[in-house]
Short mmCIF file of C-alpha atoms and ligand atoms in Angstrom, two decimals:
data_model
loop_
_atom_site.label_atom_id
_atom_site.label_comp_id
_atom_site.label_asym_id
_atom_site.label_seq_id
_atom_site.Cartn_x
_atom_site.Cartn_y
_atom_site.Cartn_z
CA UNK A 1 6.60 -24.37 -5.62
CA UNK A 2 6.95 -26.01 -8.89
CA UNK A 3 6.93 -23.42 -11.18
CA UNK A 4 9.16 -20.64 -12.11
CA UNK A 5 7.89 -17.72 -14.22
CA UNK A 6 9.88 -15.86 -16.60
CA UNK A 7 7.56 -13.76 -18.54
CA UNK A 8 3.92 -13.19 -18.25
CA UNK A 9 2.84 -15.67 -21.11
CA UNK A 10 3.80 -18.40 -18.70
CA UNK A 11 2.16 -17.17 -16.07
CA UNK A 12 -0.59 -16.66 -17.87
CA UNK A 13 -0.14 -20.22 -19.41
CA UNK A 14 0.21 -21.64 -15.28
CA UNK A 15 -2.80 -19.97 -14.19
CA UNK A 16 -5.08 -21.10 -17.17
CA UNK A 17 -8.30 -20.92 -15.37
CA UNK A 18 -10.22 -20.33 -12.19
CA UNK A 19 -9.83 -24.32 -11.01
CA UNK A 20 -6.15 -23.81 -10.74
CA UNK A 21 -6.09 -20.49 -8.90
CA UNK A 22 -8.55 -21.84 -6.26
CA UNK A 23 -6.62 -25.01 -5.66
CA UNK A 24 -3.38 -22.82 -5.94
CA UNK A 25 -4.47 -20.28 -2.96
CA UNK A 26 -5.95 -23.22 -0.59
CA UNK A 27 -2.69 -24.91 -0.76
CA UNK A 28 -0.85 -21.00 0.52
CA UNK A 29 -3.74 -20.99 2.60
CA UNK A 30 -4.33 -24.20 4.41
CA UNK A 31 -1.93 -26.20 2.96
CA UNK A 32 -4.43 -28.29 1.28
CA UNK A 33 -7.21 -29.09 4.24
CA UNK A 34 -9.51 -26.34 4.51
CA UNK A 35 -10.18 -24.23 7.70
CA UNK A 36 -13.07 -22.67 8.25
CA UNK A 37 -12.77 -19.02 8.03
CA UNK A 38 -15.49 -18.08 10.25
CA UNK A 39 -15.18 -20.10 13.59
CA UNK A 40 -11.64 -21.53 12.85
CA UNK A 41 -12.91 -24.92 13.03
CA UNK A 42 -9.97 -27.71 11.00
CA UNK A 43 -12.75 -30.41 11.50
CA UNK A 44 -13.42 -31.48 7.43
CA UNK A 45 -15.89 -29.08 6.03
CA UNK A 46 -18.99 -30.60 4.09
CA UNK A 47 -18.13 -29.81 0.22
CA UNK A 48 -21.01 -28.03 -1.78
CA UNK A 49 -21.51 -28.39 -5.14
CA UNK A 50 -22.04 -25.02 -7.04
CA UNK A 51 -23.77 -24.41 -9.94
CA UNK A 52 -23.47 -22.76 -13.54
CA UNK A 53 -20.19 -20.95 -13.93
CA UNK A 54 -19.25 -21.35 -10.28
CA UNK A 55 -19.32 -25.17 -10.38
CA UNK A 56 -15.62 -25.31 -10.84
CA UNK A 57 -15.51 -23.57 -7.84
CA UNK A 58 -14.48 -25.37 -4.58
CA UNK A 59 -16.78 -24.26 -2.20
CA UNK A 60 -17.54 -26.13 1.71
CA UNK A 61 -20.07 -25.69 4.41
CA UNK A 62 -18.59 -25.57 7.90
CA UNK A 63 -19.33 -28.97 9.76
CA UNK A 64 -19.68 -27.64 13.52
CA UNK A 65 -23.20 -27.49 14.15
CA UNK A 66 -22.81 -23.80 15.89
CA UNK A 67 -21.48 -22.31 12.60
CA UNK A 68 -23.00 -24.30 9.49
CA UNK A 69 -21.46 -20.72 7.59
CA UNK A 70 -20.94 -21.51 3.84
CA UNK A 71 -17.63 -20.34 2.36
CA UNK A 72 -15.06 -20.53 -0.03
CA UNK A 73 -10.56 -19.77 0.29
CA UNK A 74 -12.05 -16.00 -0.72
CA UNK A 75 -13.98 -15.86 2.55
CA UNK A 76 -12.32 -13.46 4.70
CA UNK A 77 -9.58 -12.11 2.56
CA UNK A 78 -8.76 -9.35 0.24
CA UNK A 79 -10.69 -11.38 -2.37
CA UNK A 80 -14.03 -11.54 -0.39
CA UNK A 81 -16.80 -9.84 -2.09
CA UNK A 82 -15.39 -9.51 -5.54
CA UNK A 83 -17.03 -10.22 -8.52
CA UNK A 84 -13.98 -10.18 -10.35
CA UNK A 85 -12.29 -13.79 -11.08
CA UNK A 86 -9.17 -14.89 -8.89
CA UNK A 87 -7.24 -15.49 -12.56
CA UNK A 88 -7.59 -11.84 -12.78
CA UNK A 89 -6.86 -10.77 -8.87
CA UNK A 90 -3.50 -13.00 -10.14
CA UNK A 91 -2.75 -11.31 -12.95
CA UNK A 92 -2.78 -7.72 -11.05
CA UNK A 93 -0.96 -8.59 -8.44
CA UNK A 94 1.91 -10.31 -10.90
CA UNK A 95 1.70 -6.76 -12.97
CA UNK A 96 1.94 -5.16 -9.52
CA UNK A 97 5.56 -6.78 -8.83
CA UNK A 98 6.66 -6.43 -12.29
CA UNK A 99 6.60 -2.64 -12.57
CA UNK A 100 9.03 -1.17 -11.31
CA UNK A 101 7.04 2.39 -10.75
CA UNK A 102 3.28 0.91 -10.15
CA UNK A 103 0.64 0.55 -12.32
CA UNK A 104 -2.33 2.93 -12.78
CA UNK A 105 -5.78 2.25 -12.43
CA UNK A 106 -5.86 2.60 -16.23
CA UNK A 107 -3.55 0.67 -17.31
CA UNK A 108 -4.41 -2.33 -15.04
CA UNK A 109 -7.88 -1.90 -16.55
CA UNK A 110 -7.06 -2.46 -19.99
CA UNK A 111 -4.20 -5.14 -19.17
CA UNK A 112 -6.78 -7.52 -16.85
CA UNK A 113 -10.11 -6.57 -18.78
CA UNK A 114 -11.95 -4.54 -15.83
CA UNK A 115 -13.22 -0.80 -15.39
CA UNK A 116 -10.77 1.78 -14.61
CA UNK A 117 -12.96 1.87 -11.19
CA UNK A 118 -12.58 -2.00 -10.61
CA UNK A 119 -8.36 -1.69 -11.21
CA UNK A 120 -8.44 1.27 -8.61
CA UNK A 121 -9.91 -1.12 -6.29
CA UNK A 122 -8.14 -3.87 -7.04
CA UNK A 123 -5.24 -1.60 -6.66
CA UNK A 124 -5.77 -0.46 -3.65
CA UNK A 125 -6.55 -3.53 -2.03
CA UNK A 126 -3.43 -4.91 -3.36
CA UNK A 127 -1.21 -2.03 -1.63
CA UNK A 128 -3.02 -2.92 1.71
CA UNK A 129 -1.84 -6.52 1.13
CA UNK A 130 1.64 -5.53 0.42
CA UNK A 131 1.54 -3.41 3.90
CA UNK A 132 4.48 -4.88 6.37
CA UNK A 133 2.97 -6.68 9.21
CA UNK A 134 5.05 -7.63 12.49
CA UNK A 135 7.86 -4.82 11.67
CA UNK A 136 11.16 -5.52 13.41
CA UNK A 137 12.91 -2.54 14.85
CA UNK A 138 15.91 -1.71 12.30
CA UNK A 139 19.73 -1.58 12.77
CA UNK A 140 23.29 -0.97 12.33
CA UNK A 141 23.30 2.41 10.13
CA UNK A 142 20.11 3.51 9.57
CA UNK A 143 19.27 6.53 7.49
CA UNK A 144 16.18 9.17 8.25
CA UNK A 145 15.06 11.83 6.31
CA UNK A 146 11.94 13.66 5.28
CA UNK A 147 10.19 14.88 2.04
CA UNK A 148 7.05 16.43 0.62
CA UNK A 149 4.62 15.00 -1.26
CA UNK A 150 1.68 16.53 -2.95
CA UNK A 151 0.05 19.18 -5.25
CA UNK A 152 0.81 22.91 -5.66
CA UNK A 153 -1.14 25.80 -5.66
CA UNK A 154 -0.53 26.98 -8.57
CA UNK A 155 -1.48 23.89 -10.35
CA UNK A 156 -5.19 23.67 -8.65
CA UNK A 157 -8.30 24.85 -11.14
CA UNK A 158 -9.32 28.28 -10.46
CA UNK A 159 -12.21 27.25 -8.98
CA UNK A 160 -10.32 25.42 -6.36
CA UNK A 161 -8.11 28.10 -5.58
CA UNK A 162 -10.62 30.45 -4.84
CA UNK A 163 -12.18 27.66 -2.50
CA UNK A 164 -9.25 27.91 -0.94
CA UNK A 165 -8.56 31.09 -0.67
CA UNK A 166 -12.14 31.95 0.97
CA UNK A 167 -11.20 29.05 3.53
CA UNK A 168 -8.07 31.24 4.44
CA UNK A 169 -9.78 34.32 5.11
CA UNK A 170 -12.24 32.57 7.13
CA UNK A 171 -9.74 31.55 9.40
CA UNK A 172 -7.35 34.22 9.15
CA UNK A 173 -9.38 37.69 8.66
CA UNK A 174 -6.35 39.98 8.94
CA UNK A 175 -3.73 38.07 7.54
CA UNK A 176 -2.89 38.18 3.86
CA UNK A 177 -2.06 34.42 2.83
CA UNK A 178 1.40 33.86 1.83
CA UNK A 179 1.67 32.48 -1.60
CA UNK A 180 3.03 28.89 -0.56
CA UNK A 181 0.68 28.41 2.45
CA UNK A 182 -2.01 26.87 0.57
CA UNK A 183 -0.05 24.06 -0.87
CA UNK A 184 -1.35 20.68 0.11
CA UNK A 185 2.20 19.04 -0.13
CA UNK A 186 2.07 15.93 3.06
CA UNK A 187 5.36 15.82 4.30
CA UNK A 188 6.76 12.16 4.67
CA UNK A 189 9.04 10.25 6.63
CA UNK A 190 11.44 7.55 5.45
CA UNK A 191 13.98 5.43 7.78
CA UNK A 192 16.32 3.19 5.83
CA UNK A 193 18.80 0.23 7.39
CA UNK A 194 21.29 0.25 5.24
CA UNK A 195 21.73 -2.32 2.60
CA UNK A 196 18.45 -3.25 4.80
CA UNK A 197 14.44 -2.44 5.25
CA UNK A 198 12.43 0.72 4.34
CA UNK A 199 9.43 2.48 6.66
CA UNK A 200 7.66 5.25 4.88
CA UNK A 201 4.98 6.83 6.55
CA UNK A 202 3.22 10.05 5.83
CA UNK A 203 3.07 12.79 8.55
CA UNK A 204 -0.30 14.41 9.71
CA UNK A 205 2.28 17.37 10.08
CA UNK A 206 6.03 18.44 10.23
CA UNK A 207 6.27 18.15 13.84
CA UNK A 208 9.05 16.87 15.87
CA UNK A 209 6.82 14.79 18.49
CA UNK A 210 5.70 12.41 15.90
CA UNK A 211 9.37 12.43 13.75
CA UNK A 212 10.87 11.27 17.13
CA UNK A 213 7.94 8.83 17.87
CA UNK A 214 8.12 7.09 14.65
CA UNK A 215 12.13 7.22 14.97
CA UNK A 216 11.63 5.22 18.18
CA UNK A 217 9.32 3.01 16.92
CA UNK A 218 10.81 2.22 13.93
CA UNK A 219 15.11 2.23 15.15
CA UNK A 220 16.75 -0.02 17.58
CA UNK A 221 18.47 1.66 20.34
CA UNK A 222 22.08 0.45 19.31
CA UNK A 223 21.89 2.35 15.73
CA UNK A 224 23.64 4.55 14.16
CA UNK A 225 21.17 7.55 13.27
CA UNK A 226 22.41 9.10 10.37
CA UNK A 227 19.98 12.59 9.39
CA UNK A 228 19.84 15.96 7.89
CA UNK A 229 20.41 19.08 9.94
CA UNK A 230 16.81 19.42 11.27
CA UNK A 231 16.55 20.87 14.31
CA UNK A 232 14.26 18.19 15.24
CA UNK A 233 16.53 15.46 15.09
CA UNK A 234 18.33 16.80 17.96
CA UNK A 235 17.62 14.40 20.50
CA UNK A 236 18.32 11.09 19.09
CA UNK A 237 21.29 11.21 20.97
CA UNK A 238 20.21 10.48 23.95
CA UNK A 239 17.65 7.51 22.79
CA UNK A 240 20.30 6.11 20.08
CA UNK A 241 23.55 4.81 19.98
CA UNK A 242 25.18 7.31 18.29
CA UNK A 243 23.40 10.08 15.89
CA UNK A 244 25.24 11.59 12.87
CA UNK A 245 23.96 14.47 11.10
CA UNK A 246 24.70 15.64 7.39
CA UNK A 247 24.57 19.64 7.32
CA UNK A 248 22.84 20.19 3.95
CA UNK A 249 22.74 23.56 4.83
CA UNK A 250 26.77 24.31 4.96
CA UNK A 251 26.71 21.98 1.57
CA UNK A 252 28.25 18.60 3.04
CA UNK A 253 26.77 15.82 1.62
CA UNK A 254 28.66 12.68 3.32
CA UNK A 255 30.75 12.45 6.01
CA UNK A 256 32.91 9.90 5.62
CA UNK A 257 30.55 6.45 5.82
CA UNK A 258 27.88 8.30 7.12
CA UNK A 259 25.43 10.02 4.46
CA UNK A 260 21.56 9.53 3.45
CA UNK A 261 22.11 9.22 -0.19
CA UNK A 262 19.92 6.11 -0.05
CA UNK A 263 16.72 7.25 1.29
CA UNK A 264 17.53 10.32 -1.10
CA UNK A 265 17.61 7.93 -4.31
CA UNK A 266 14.48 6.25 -2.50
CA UNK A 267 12.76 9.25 -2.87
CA UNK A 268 13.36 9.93 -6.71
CA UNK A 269 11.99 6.54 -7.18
CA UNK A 270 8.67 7.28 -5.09
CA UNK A 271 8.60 10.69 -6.42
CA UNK A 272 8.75 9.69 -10.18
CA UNK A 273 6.46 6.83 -9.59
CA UNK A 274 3.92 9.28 -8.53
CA UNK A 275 4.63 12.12 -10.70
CA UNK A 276 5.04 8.91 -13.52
CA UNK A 277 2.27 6.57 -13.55
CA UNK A 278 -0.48 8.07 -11.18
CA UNK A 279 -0.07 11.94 -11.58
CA UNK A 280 -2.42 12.91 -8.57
CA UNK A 281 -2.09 10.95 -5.33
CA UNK A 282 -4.44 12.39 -2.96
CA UNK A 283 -3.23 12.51 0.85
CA UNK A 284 -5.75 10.17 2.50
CA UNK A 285 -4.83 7.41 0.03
CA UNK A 286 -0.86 8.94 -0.18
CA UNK A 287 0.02 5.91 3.00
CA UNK A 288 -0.85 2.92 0.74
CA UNK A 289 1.00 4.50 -2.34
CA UNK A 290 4.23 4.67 0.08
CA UNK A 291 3.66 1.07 1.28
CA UNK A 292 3.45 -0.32 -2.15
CA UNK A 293 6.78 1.42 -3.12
CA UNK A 294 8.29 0.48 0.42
CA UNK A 295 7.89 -3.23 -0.24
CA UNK A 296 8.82 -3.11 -3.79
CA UNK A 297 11.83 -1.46 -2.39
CA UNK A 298 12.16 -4.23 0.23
CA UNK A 299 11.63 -7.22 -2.08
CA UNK A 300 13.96 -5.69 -4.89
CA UNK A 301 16.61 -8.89 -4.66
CA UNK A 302 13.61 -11.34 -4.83
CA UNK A 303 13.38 -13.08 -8.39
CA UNK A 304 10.17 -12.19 -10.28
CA UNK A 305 8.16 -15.46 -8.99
CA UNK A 306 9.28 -15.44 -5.30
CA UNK A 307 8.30 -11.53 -5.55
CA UNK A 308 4.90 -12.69 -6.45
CA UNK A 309 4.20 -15.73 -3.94
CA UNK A 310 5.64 -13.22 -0.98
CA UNK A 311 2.89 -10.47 -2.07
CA UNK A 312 0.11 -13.68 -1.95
CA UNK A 313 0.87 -15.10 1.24
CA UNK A 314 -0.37 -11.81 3.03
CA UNK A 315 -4.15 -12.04 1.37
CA UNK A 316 -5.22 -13.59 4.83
CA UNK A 317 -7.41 -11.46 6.45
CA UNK A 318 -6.72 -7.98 4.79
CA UNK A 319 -9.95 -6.41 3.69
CA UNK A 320 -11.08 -3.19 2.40
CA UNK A 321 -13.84 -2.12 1.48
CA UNK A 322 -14.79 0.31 -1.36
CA UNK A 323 -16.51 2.57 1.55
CA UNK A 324 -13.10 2.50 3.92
CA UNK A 325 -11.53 3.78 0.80
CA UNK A 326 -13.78 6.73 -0.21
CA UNK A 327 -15.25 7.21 2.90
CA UNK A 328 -16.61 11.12 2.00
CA UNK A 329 -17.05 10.69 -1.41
CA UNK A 330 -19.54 7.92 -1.69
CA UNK A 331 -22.01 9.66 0.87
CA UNK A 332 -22.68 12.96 -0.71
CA UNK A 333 -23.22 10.86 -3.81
CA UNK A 334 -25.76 9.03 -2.31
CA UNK A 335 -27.68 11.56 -0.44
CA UNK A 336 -28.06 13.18 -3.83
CA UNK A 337 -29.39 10.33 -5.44
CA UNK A 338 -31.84 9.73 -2.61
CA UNK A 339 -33.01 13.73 -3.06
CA UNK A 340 -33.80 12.65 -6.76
CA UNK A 341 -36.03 10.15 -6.34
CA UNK A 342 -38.24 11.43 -3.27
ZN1 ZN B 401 -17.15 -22.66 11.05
#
């Protein structure tokens, strides 16, 4: 690639206008000659000439007879079916790898010129980009541990509380509900190679089928399991190399190499970022949140530009759509709107 950026004037300067960010993501894309994006065909695509502002766009019309589909490098990627311009999709996900805690939906707003609703979008579609795809199974020392996530009680409107509360009683009719019981904290799972890859991956619940099923999944057999004293980590044993584990309880920290002060300092990071920049993560949307700090994590000895044309290369066939992100708010919304008019 022939340019190296060192501050965000000159990638701003690169990038002047849409022209260049088109012919920039068909060369990550295709390497210059276009494929088409619905049938796969390489056979040279008819070129179409748009009009008014889109005329500097390149856009082709497939040339096999059976598929004659229209499209342009956004077809079929995270950038399909945005209004907003690629120069701006850029610019986000630059701002993305430059912070080192994440950006808010506000702040991207007012730093690429979109609604705050637009940047959450944007945002999230980024963080589904930035997923890993193809994970390899980690090893040599490899540290696990677990953490919670998420809002208190106590912090909740009253409103909300009493919600709660009612649900409770509903469920439970004889039982008086214990003070902590309502928190919506997720609890979270992180497994850390040493000097090495992160996997962070929210839990449905605590329980010590899926820790040991994402353990597997995630750990070569001939690591060295380092964990905590949960009782749920007992096992690894007999599926891993050799498992160490750090009593926390009887205050030992590290045991000679063998410690999970890593995925500890991990978890101030993620913790801060959240607490930081975004202030409420809720938990269906808490999975891309951990992803985007897992591959910031991952990419942290990457210089600034290579960090950026890494995040790109993944745009290929990632989409999400505003409905797969707010899948029960939108329809309430709707149905009112529909009661209004009839
Ligand atoms: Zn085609």
């Amino acid at each position: 690639m022939d340019f190296d950026f060192k501050a965000i004037c000159e990638f701003n300067d690169y990038f002047k206008d849409e022209k260049t960010c088109y012919e920039f993501l068909e060369n990550q894309r295709w390497s210059g000659s276009p494929v088409c994006p619905h049938c796969g065909s390489m056979k040279a695509p008819y070129k179409v000439k748009a009009r008014g502002k889109f005329q500097d766009i390149p856009s082709y019309r497939c040339s096999e007879r059976a598929c004659d589909l229209p499209f342009t490098v956004r077809t079929n990627s995270i950038y399909e079916g945005s209004k907003v311009e690629l120069r701006k999709w850029f610019q986000a996900v630059y701002e993305i790898n430059i912070s080192k805690k994440g950006i808010s939906s506000v702040e991207l707003a007012t730093r690429i010129g979109v609604s705050q609703k637009t940047a959450w979008f944007i945002n999230h579609r980024l963080r589904a980009m930035l997923t890993e795809t193809n994970p390899e199974l980690l090893t040599g020392m490899v540290e696990v541990d677990e953490t919670y996530i998420g809002g208190k009680e106590k912090n909740k409107s009253k409103k909300v509380r009493a919600a709660n509360i009612e649900k409770i009683k509903e469920l439970h009719p004889n039982r008086k509900p214990h003070a902590n019981a309502l928190d919506t904290k997720t609890p979270v799972l992180g497994i850390l190679q040493r000097d090495g890859l992160i996997r962070v991956t929210p839990m449905v619940a605590p329980s010590k089928e899926i820790l040991l099923d994402q353990i597997n999944k995630n750990i070569s057999p001939d690591a060295t399991v380092v964990t905590d004293g949960l009782q749920a980590y007992r096992n690894i044993s007999k599926t891993h190399k050799e498992h160490v584990f750090v009593n926390h309880n009887n205050d030992e920290w590290v045991k000679g190499q063998f410690h999970t002060n890593n995925i500890e300092g991990f978890w101030s990071i993620l913790k801060r970022g959240i607490i930081g920049t975004f202030h409420v993560v809720s938990p269906q949307h808490l999975h891309r949140y951990c992803d985007e700090f897992a591959y910031r994590y991952n990419n942290r000895q990457q210089s600034l530009t290579g960090k950026f044309e890494e995040s790109l290369k993944q745009f290929d066939s990632v989409r999400l759509t505003y409905r797969e992100l707010t899948p029960d708010q939108r329809e309430p919304h709707r149905k009112a709107r529909y009661n209004k008019t009839k």
